[in-house]
Short mmCIF file of C-alpha atoms in Angstrom, two decimals:
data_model
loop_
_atom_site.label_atom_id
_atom_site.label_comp_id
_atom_site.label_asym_id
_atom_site.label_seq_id
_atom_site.Cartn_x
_atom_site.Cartn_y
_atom_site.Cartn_z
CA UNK V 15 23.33 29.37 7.37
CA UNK V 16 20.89 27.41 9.49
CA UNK V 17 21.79 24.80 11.98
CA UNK V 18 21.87 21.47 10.04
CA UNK V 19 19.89 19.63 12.82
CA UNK V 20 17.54 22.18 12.59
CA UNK V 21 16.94 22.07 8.87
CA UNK V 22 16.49 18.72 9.30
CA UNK V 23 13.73 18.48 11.90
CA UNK V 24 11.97 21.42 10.14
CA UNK V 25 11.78 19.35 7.41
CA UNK V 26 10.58 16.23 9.45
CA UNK V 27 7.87 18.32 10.92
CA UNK V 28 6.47 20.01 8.30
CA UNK V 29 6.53 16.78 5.76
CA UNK V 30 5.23 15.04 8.75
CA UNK V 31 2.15 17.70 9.16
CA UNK V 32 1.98 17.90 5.28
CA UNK V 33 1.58 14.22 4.95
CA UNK V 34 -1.26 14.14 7.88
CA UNK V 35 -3.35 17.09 6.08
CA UNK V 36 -2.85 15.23 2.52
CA UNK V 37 -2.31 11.79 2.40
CA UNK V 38 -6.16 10.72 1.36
CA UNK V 39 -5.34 12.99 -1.44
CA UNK V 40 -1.73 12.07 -3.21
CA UNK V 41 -2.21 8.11 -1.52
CA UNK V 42 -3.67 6.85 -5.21
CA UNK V 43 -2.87 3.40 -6.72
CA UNK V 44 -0.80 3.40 -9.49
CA UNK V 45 -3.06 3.40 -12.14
CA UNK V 46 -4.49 6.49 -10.96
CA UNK V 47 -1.09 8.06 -10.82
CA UNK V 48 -0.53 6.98 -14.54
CA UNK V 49 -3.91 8.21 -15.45
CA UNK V 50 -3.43 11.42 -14.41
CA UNK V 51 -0.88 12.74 -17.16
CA UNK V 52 -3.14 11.22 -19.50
CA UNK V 53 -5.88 13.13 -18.33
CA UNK V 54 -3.73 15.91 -18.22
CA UNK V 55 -2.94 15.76 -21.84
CA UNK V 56 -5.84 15.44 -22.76
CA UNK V 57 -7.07 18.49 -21.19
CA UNK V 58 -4.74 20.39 -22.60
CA UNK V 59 -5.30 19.10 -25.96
CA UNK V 60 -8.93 20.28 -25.72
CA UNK V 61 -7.50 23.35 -24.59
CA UNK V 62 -5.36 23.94 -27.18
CA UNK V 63 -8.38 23.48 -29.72
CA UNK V 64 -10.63 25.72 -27.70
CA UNK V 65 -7.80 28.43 -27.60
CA UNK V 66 -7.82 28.56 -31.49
CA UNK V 67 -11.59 29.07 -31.17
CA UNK V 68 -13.12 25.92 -32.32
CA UNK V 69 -16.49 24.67 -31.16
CA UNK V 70 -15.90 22.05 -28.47
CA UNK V 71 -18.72 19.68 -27.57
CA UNK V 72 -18.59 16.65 -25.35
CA UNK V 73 -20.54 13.98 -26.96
CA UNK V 74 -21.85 10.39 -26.09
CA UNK V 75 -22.17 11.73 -22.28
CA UNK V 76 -23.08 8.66 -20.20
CA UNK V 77 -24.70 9.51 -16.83
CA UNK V 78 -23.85 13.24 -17.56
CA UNK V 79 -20.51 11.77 -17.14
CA UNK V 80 -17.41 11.57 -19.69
CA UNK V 81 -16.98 8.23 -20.27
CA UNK V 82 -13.28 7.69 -20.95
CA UNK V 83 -12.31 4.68 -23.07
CA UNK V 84 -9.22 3.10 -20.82
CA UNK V 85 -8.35 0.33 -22.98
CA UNK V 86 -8.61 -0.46 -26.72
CA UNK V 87 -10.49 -3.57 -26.31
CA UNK V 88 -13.60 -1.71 -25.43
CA UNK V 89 -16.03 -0.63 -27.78
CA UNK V 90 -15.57 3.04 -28.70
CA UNK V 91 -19.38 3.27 -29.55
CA UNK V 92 -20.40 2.80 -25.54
CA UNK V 93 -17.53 6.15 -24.83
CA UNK V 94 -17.62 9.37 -24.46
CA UNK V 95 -15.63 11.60 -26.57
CA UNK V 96 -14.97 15.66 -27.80
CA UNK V 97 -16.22 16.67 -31.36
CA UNK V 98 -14.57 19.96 -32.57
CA UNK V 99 -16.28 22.15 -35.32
CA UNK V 100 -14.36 25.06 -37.04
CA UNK V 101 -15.01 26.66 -40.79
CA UNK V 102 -17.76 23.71 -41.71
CA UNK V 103 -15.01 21.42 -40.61
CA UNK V 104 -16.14 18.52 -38.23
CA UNK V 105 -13.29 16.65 -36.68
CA UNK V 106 -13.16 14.42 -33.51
CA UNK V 107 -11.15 13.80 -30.33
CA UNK V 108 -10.66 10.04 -29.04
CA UNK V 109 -8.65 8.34 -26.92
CA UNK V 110 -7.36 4.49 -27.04
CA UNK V 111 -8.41 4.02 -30.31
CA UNK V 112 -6.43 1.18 -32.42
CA UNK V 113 -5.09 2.23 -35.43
CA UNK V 114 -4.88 -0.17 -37.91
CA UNK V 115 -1.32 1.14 -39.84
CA UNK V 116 -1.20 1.45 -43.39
CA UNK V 117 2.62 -0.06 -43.13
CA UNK V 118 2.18 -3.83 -43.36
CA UNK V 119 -0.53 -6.45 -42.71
CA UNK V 120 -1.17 -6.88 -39.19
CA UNK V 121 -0.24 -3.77 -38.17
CA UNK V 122 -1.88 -2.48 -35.28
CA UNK V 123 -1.15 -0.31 -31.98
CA UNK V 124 -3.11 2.22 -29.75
CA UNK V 125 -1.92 5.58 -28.92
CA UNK V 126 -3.08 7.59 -26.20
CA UNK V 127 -5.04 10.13 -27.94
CA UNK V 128 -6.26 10.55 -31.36
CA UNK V 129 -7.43 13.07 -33.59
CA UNK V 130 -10.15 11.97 -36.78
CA UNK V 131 -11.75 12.65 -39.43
CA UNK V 132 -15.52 13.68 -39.40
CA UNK V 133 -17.14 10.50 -38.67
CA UNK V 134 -14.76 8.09 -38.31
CA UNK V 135 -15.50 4.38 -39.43
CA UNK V 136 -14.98 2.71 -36.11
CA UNK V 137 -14.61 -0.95 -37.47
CA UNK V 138 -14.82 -4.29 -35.69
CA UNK V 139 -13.86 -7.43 -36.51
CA UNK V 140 -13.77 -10.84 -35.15
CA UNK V 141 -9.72 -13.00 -35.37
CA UNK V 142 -9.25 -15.73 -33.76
CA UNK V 143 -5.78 -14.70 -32.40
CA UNK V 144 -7.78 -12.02 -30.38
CA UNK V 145 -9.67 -13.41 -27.40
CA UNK V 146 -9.86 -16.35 -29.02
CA UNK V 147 -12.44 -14.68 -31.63
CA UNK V 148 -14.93 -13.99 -29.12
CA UNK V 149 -14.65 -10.35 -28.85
CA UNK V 150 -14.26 -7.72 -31.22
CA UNK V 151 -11.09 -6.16 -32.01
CA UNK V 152 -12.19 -2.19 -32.75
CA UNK V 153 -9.66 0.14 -34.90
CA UNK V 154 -9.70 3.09 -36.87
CA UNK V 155 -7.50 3.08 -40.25
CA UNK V 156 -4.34 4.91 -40.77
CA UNK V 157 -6.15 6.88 -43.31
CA UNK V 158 -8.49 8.67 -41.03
CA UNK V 159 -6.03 9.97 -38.68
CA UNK V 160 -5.22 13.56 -38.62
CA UNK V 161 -2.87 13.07 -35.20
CA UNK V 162 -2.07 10.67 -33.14
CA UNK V 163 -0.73 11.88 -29.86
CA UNK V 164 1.37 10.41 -27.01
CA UNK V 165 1.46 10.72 -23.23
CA UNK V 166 4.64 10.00 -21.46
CA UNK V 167 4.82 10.60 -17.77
CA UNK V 168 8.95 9.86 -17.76
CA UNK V 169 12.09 12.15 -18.81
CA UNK V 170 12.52 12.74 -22.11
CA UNK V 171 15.43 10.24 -22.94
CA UNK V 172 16.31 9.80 -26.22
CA UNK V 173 15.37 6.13 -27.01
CA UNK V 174 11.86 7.58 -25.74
CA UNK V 175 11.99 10.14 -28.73
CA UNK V 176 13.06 7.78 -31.40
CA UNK V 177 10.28 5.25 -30.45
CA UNK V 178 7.66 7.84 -31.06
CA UNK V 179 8.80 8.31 -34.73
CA UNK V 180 7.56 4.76 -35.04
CA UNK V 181 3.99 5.51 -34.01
CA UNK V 182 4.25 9.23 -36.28
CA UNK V 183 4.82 7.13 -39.55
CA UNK V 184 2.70 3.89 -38.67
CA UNK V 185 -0.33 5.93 -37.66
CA UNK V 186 -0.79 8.55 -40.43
CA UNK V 187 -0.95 6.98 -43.98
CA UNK V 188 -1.03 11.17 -45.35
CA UNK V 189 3.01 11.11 -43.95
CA UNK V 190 4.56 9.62 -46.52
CA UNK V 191 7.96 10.32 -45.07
CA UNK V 192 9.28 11.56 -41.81
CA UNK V 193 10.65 14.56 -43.89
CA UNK V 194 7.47 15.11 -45.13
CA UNK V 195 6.55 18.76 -43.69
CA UNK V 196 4.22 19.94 -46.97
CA UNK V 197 1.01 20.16 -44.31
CA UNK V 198 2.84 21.93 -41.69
CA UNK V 199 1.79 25.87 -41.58
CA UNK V 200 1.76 28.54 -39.23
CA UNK V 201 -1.55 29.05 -39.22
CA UNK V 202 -2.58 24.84 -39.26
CA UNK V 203 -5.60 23.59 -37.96
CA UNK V 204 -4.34 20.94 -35.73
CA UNK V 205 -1.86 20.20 -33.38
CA UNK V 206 0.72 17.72 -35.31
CA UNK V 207 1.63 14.63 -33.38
CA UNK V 208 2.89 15.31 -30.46
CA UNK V 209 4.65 13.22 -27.67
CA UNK V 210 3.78 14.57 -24.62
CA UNK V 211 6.67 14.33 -21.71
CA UNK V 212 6.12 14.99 -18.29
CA UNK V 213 10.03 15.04 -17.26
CA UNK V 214 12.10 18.12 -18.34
CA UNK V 215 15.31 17.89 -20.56
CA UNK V 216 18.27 18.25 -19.92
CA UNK V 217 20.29 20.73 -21.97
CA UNK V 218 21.61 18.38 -25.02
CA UNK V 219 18.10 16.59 -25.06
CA UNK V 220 16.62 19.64 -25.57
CA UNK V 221 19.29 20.24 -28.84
CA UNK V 222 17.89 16.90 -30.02
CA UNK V 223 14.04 17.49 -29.49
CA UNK V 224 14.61 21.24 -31.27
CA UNK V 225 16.13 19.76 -34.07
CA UNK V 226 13.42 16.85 -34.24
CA UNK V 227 10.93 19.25 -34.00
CA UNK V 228 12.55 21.46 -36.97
CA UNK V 229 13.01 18.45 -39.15
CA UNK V 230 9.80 16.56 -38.61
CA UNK V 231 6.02 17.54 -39.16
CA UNK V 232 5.79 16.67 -34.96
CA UNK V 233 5.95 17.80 -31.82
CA UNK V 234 7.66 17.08 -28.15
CA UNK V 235 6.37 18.94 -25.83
CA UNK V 236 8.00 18.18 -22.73
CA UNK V 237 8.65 19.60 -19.03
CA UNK V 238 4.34 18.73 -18.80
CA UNK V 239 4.86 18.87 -15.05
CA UNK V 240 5.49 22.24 -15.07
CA UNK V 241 4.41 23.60 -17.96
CA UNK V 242 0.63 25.03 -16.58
CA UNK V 243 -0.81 23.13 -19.72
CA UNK V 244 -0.87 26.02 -21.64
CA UNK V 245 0.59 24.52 -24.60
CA UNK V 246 -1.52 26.82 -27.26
CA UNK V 247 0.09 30.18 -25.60
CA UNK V 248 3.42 29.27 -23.79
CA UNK V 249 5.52 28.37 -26.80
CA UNK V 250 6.25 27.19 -30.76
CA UNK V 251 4.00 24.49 -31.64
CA UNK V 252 3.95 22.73 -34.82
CA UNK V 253 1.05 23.21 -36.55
CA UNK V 254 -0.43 21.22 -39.61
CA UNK V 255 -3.43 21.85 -42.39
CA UNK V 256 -6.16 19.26 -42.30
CA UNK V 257 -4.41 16.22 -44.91
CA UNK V 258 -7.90 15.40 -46.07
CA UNK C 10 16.09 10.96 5.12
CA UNK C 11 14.60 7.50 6.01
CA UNK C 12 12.59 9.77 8.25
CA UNK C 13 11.09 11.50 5.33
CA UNK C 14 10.87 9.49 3.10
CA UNK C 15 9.15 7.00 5.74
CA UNK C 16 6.87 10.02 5.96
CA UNK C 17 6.13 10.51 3.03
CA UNK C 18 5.70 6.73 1.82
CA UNK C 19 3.50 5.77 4.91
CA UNK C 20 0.41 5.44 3.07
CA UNK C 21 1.09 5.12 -0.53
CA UNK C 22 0.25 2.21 -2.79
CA UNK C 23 3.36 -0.30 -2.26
CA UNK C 24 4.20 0.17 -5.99
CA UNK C 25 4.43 3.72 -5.50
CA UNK C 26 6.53 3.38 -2.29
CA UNK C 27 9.18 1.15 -3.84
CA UNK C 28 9.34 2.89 -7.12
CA UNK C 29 10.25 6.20 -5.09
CA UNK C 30 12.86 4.56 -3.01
CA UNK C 31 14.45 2.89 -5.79
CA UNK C 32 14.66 6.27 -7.57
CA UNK C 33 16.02 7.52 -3.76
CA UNK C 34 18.58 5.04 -3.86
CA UNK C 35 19.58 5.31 -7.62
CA UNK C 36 20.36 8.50 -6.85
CA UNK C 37 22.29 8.15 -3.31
CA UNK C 38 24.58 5.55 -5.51
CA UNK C 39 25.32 8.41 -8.28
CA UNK C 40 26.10 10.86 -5.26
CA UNK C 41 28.31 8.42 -3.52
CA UNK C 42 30.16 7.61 -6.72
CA UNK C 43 30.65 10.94 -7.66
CA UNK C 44 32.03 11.86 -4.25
CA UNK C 45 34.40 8.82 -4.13
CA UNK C 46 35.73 10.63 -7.35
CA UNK C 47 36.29 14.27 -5.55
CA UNK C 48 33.57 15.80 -7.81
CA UNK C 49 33.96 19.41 -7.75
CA UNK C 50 30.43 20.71 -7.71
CA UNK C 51 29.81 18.30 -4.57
CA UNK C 52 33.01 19.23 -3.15
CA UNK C 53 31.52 23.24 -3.53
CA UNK C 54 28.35 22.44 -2.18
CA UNK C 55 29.77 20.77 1.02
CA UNK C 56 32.22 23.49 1.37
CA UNK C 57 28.82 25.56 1.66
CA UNK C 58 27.97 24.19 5.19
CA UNK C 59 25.79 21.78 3.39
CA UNK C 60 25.70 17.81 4.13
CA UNK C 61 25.04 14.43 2.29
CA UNK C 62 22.11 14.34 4.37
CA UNK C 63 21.12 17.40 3.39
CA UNK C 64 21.42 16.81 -0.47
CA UNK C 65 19.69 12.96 0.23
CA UNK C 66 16.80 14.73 1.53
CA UNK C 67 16.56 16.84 -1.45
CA UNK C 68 16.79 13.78 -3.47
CA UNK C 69 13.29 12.02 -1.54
CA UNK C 70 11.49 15.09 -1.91
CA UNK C 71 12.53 15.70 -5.72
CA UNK C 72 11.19 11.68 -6.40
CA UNK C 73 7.85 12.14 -4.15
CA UNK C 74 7.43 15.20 -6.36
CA UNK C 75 7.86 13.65 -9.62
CA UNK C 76 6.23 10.43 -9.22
CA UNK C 77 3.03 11.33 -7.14
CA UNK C 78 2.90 15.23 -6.99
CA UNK C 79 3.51 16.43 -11.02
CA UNK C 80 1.73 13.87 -12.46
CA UNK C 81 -1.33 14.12 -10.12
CA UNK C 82 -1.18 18.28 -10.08
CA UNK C 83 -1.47 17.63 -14.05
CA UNK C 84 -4.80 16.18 -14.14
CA UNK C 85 -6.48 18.99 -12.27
CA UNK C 86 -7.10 21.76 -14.86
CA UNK C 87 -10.36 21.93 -16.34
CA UNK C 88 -11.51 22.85 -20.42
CA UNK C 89 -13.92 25.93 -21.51
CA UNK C 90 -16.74 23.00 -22.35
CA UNK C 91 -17.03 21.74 -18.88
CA UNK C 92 -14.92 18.76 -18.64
CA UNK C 93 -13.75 17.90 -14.82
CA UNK C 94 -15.76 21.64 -13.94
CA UNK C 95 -19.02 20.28 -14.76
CA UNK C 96 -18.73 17.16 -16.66
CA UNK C 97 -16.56 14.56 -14.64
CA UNK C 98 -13.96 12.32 -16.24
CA UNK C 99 -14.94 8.58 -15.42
CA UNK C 100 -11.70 6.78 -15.80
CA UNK C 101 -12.58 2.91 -15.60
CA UNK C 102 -14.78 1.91 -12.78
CA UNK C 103 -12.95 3.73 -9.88
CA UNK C 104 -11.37 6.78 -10.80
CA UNK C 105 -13.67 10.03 -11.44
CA UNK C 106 -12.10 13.02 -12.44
CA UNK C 107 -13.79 15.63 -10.59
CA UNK C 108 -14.22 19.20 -9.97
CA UNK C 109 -13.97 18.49 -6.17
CA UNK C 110 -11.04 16.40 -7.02
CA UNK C 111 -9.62 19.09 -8.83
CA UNK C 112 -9.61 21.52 -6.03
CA UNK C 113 -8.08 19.41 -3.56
CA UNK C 114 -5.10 18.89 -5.51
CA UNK C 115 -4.32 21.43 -6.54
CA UNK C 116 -4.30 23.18 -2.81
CA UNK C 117 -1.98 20.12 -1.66
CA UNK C 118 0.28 20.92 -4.72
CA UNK C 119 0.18 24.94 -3.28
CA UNK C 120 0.86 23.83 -0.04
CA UNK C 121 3.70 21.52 -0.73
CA UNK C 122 5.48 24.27 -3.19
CA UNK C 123 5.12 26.45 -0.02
CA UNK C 124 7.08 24.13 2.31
CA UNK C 125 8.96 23.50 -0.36
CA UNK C 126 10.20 27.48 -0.76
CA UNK C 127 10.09 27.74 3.25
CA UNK C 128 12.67 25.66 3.68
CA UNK C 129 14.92 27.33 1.01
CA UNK C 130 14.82 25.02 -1.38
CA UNK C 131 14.42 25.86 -5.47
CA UNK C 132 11.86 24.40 -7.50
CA UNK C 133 13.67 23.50 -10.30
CA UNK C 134 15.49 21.22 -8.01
CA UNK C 135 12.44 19.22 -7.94
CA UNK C 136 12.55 19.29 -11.65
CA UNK C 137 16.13 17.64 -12.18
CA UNK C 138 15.83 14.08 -13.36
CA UNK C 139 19.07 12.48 -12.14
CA UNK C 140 21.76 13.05 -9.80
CA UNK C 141 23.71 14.71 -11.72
CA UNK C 142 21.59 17.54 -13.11
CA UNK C 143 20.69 17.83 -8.99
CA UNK C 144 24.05 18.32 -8.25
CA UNK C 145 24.63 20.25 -11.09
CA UNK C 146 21.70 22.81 -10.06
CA UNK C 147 22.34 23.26 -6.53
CA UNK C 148 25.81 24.10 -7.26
CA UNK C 149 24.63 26.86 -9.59
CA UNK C 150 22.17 27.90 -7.20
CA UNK C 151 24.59 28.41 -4.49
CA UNK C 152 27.10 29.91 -6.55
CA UNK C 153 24.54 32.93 -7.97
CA UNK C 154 23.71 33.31 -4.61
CA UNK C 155 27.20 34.41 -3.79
#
């Protein structure tokens, strides 16, 4: 066994050597930091698509750049986003898109990344609780959403799990329950919803996300910090028929 | 530790910094409470001519690696239509998602996995979320090593 002392200045040293070789890379502000995963998940979402052979164009390229809508209060006409084609079927990629829930009046929320319908109707409207009425508010309806999908950069604990039920049935007016699993099929077009985790599970967490996953037309995917992003090839993914 | 994790926190974004020793500390204050209770997988691991020290320095290098390494290694893969290999990600007004980008971190990732398995530590002990499941693996580690 090696002398402790030793161990320890090893470490010292080579942290200390590591951290003057990469610091202008890993020293990011927070919001980078956060960003990442997203990115991330979205990569391997597109991935996952072109894995299953779809036709993957970027679209709405500004500056030969993809622009990448941060926020829902921008307009998702000025962003960039991923169209997928497969069998005559158009259907589109987009991230930080408001979905306006088919649940109750008033009903809104944004997650991450979302999956539509062949030329969505991106709507805007003007309310006077939002920005005082002088910007629009932009959404998509419930009904237009094959999947909404979730990026969580955290472990997988369980109140994190439940919460993401809420977004499954507020954000896709074709569930009509959470028990509802009549579009899920092997061979499914899409992804279903997933939640994306970044933390792994522990071993009881991991009962509860199987079971979830068995009961539920969703996914959790989690362990994303390790997992390669191979999510089409490294393991059982729920799968679900186009609901439209 | 402070050492390291002095090192390590030198230059990050004070939010960053505190949020990794806060997660340092959280799990120092497990450790010490399970060792005021004569927890036997601590109790087996010291036994192995290992120290607190020793399992504290585990603990800043497990946090470094899951607040700044994972999620930053994440975001440097690439897609089949270009994006971040030919078409850069523009993420707001300062962050570009770029091949370049790509590269770099992923070869500090490589390089920190290698000090990482240099100095005989596992990799999946940079995976365990709390204390506990830390404890928990290096005590299984040590024991299949047997």
């Amino acid at each position: 066994m090696p002398n402790r002392n030793n161990w320890v200045r090893r470490v010292e040293r080579l942290m200390h050597s590591f951290a003057n070789q990469y610091s202008s890379v890993y020293s990011k502000k927070e919001r980078e930091i956060s960003a990442s995963f997203e990115i991330g998940c979205f990569i391997s979402l597109v991935n996952f698509y072109e894995n299953r052979r779809y036709t993957v164009t970027i679209e709405n390229l500004k500056n030969n750049e993809f622009k990448y809508l941060t926020t829902p209060s921008g307009n998702p006409e000025n962003f960039s986003f991923v169209k997928l084609e497969f069998n005559n079927k158009v259907f589109e990629i987009r991230q930080q898109i408001r979905i306006k829930s088919h649940l109750a009046e008033d009903t809104n929320f944004t997650p991450d990344i979302v999956v539509l319908k062949r030329d969505p109707e991106l709507e805007g409207i003007y309310d006077t609780d939002y920005y005082q009425g002088r910007r629009q508010m932009f959404y998509v309806t419930s009904d237009q959403v094959i999947a909404a999908h979730e990026c969580k950069s955290l472990p997988p604990f369980p109140e994190l799990l439940i919460s993401f039920l809420g977004m499954v049935i507020a954000g896709h007016d074709w569930i009509k329950n959470l028990n509802d699993r009549s579009m899920v099929t092997d061979n499914g077009l899409h992804l279903a919803p997933t939640l994306f985790v970044g933390g792994s599970a522990r071993h009881l967490h991991l009962r509860m996300v199987e079971s979830l996953k068995n009961t539920l037309p969703i996914n959790i995917i989690v362990g994303m910090h390790y997992h390669h992003w191979d999510i089409a090839n490294s393991m059982e993914l729920t799968l679900i028929d186009d609901p439209y | 530790m402070d050492q390291i994790l002095n090192i390590l926190t030198h230059s990050l974004d004070p939010e960053l910094s505190i949020r990794i020793r806060n997660r340092v500390d959280l799990m120092k204050n497990t450790i010490r409470y399970m060792q005021d209770r004569d927890n036997e997988k601590i109790i087996y691991i010291l036994s192995n001519n290992w120290t607190i020290n020793r399992i504290h320095i585990i603990c800043c290098l497990n946090s470094f690696y899951q607040i700044i390494v994972a999620p930053l290694y994440t975001s440097s893969s690439e897609t089949e239509s270009g994006l971040v290999s030919r078409i850069p990600i523009r993420f707001g007004n300062i962050i570009n998602f770029t091949n370049r980008r790509a590269n770099m971190i992923q070869e500090m990732y490589s390089e920190f996995l290698r000090i990482i398995e240099e100095l005989d530590i596992d990799f999946w002990w940079l995976h365990a979320n709390h204390a506990e499941d830390l404890i928990y693996k290096i005590e299984q580690y040590l024991r299949n090593a047997e």
